[in-house]
C-alpha positions as a printed NumPy array, in Angstrom:
array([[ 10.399,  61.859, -52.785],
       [  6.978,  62.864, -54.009],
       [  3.773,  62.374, -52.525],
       [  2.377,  59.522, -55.411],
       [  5.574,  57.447, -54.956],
       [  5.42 ,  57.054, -50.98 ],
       [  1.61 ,  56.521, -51.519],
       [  2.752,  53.594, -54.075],
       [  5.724,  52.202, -51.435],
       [  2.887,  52.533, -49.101],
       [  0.411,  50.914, -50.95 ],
       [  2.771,  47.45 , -52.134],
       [  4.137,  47.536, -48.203],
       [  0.772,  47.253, -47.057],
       [ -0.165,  44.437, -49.698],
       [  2.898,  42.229, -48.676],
       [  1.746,  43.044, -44.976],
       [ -1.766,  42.127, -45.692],
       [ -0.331,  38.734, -47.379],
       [  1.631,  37.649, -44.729],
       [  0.543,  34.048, -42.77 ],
       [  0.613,  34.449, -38.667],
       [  1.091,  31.049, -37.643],
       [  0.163,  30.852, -34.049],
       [  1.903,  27.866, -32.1  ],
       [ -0.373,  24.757, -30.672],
       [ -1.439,  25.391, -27.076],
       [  0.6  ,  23.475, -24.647],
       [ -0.598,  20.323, -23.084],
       [ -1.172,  20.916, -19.329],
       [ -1.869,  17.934, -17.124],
       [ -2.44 ,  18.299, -12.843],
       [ -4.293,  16.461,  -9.75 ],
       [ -3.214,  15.403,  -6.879],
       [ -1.329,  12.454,  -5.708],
       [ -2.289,  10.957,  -2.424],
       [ -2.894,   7.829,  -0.366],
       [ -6.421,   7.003,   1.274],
       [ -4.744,   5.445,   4.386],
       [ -5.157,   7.69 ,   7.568],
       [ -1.456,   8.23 ,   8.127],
       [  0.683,  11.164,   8.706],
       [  3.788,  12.197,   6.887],
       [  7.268,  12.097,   8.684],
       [  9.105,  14.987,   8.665],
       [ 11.348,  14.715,   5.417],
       [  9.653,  13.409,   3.066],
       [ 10.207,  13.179,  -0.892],
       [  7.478,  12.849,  -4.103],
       [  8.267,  11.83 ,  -7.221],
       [  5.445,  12.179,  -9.619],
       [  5.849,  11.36 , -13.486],
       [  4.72 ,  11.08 , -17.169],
       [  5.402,   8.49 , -18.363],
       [  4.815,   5.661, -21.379],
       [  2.159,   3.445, -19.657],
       [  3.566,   0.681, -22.554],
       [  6.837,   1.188, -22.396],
       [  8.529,   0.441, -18.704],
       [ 10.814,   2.789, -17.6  ],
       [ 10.267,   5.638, -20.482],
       [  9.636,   8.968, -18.205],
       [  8.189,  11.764, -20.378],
       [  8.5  ,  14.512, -17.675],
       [  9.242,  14.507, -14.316],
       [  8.881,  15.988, -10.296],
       [ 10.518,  15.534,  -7.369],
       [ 10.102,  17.777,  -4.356],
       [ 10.214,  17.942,  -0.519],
       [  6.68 ,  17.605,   1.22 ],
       [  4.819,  17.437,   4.695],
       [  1.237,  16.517,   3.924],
       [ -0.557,  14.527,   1.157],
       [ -2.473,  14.859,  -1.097],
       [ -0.059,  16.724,  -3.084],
       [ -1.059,  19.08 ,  -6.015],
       [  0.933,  18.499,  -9.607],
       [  1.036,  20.343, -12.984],
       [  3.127,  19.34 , -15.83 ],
       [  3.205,  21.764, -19.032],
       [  4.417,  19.613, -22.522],
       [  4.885,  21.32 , -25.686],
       [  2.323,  20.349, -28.087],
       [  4.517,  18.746, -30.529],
       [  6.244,  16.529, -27.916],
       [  2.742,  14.522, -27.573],
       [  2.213,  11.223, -29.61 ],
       [ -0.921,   9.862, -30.351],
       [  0.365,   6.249, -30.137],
       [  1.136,   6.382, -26.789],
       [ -0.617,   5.802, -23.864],
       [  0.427,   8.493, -21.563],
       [  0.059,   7.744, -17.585],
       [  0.864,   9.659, -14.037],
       [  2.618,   7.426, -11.22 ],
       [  3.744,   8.475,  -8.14 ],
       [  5.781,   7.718,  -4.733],
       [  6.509,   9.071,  -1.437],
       [ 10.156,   8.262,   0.466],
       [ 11.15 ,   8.65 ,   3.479],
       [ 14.643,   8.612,   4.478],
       [ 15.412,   6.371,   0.817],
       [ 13.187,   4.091,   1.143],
       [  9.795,   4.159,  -1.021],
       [  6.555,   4.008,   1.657],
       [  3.959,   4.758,  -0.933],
       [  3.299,   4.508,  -4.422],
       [  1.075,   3.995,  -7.345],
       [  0.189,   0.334,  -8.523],
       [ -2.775,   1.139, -10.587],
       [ -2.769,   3.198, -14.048],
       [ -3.879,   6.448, -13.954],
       [ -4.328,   7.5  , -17.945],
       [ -3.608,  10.822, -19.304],
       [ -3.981,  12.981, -22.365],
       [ -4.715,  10.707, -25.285],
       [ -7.614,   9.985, -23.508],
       [ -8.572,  13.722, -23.556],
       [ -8.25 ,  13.878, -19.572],
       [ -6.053,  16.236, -18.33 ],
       [ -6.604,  15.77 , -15.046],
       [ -6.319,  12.937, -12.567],
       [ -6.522,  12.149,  -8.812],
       [ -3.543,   9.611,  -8.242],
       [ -3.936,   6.996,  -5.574],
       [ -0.86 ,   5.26 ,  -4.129],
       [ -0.866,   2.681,  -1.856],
       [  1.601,   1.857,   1.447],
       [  4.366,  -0.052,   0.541],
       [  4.39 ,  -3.399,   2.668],
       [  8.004,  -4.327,   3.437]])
């Protein structure tokens, strides 16, 4: 192959190249706190948290959700949602509750809005459960 014809391949590859879109994916949406209660109590050993997403309009419609094992409140929380799973129509909220042995002792009864309200991060109160 002569020299004029690779510098002509190498000319129209480097066009195309040059011509080519990068499309670069939408950041994720990353939401964390802390969930806690404000009463001056102490965890039992064996303790569960569920924190969630959730549709503050729609009851019972979890977007994403945690449960794990913990000793002390206030617990930390991050959630990472693709972009493109986020609606603008919805009112996105955190909730939260603590069991112990099965049974629920605290949990969130106020709203604590996320994300459409371009906060990202929250502080999520719950309250003892009075049985």
């Amino acid at each position: 192959m002569n020299y004029s014809l690779k510098a002509m391949i190498f000319g129209v590859v480097t066009l195309m190249l040059t011509a080519c879109v990068t499309v670069t994916p939408d950041e994720p949406i990353v939401i964390n706190g802390y969930a806690g209660y404000l009463e001056k109590i102490t965890l039992p050993a064996g303790c569960r948290i569920d924190i969630a997403i959730i549709d503050l309009n729609t009851p019972g419609l979890i977007i994403s959700q945690k449960n794990f094992d913990i000793a002390r409140a206030p617990v930390p929380f991050k959630f990472t949602l693709p972009h493109d799973s986020i609606n603008d129509d919805i009112d996105y909220g955190v909730v939260a509750m603590i069991s112990y042995q099965g049974k629920v002792i605290f949990q969130t009864y106020d709203k604590f809005p996320v994300i459409n309200n371009d906060k990202f991060t929250t502080e999520v109160i719950m309250k003892k459960v009075d049985r």
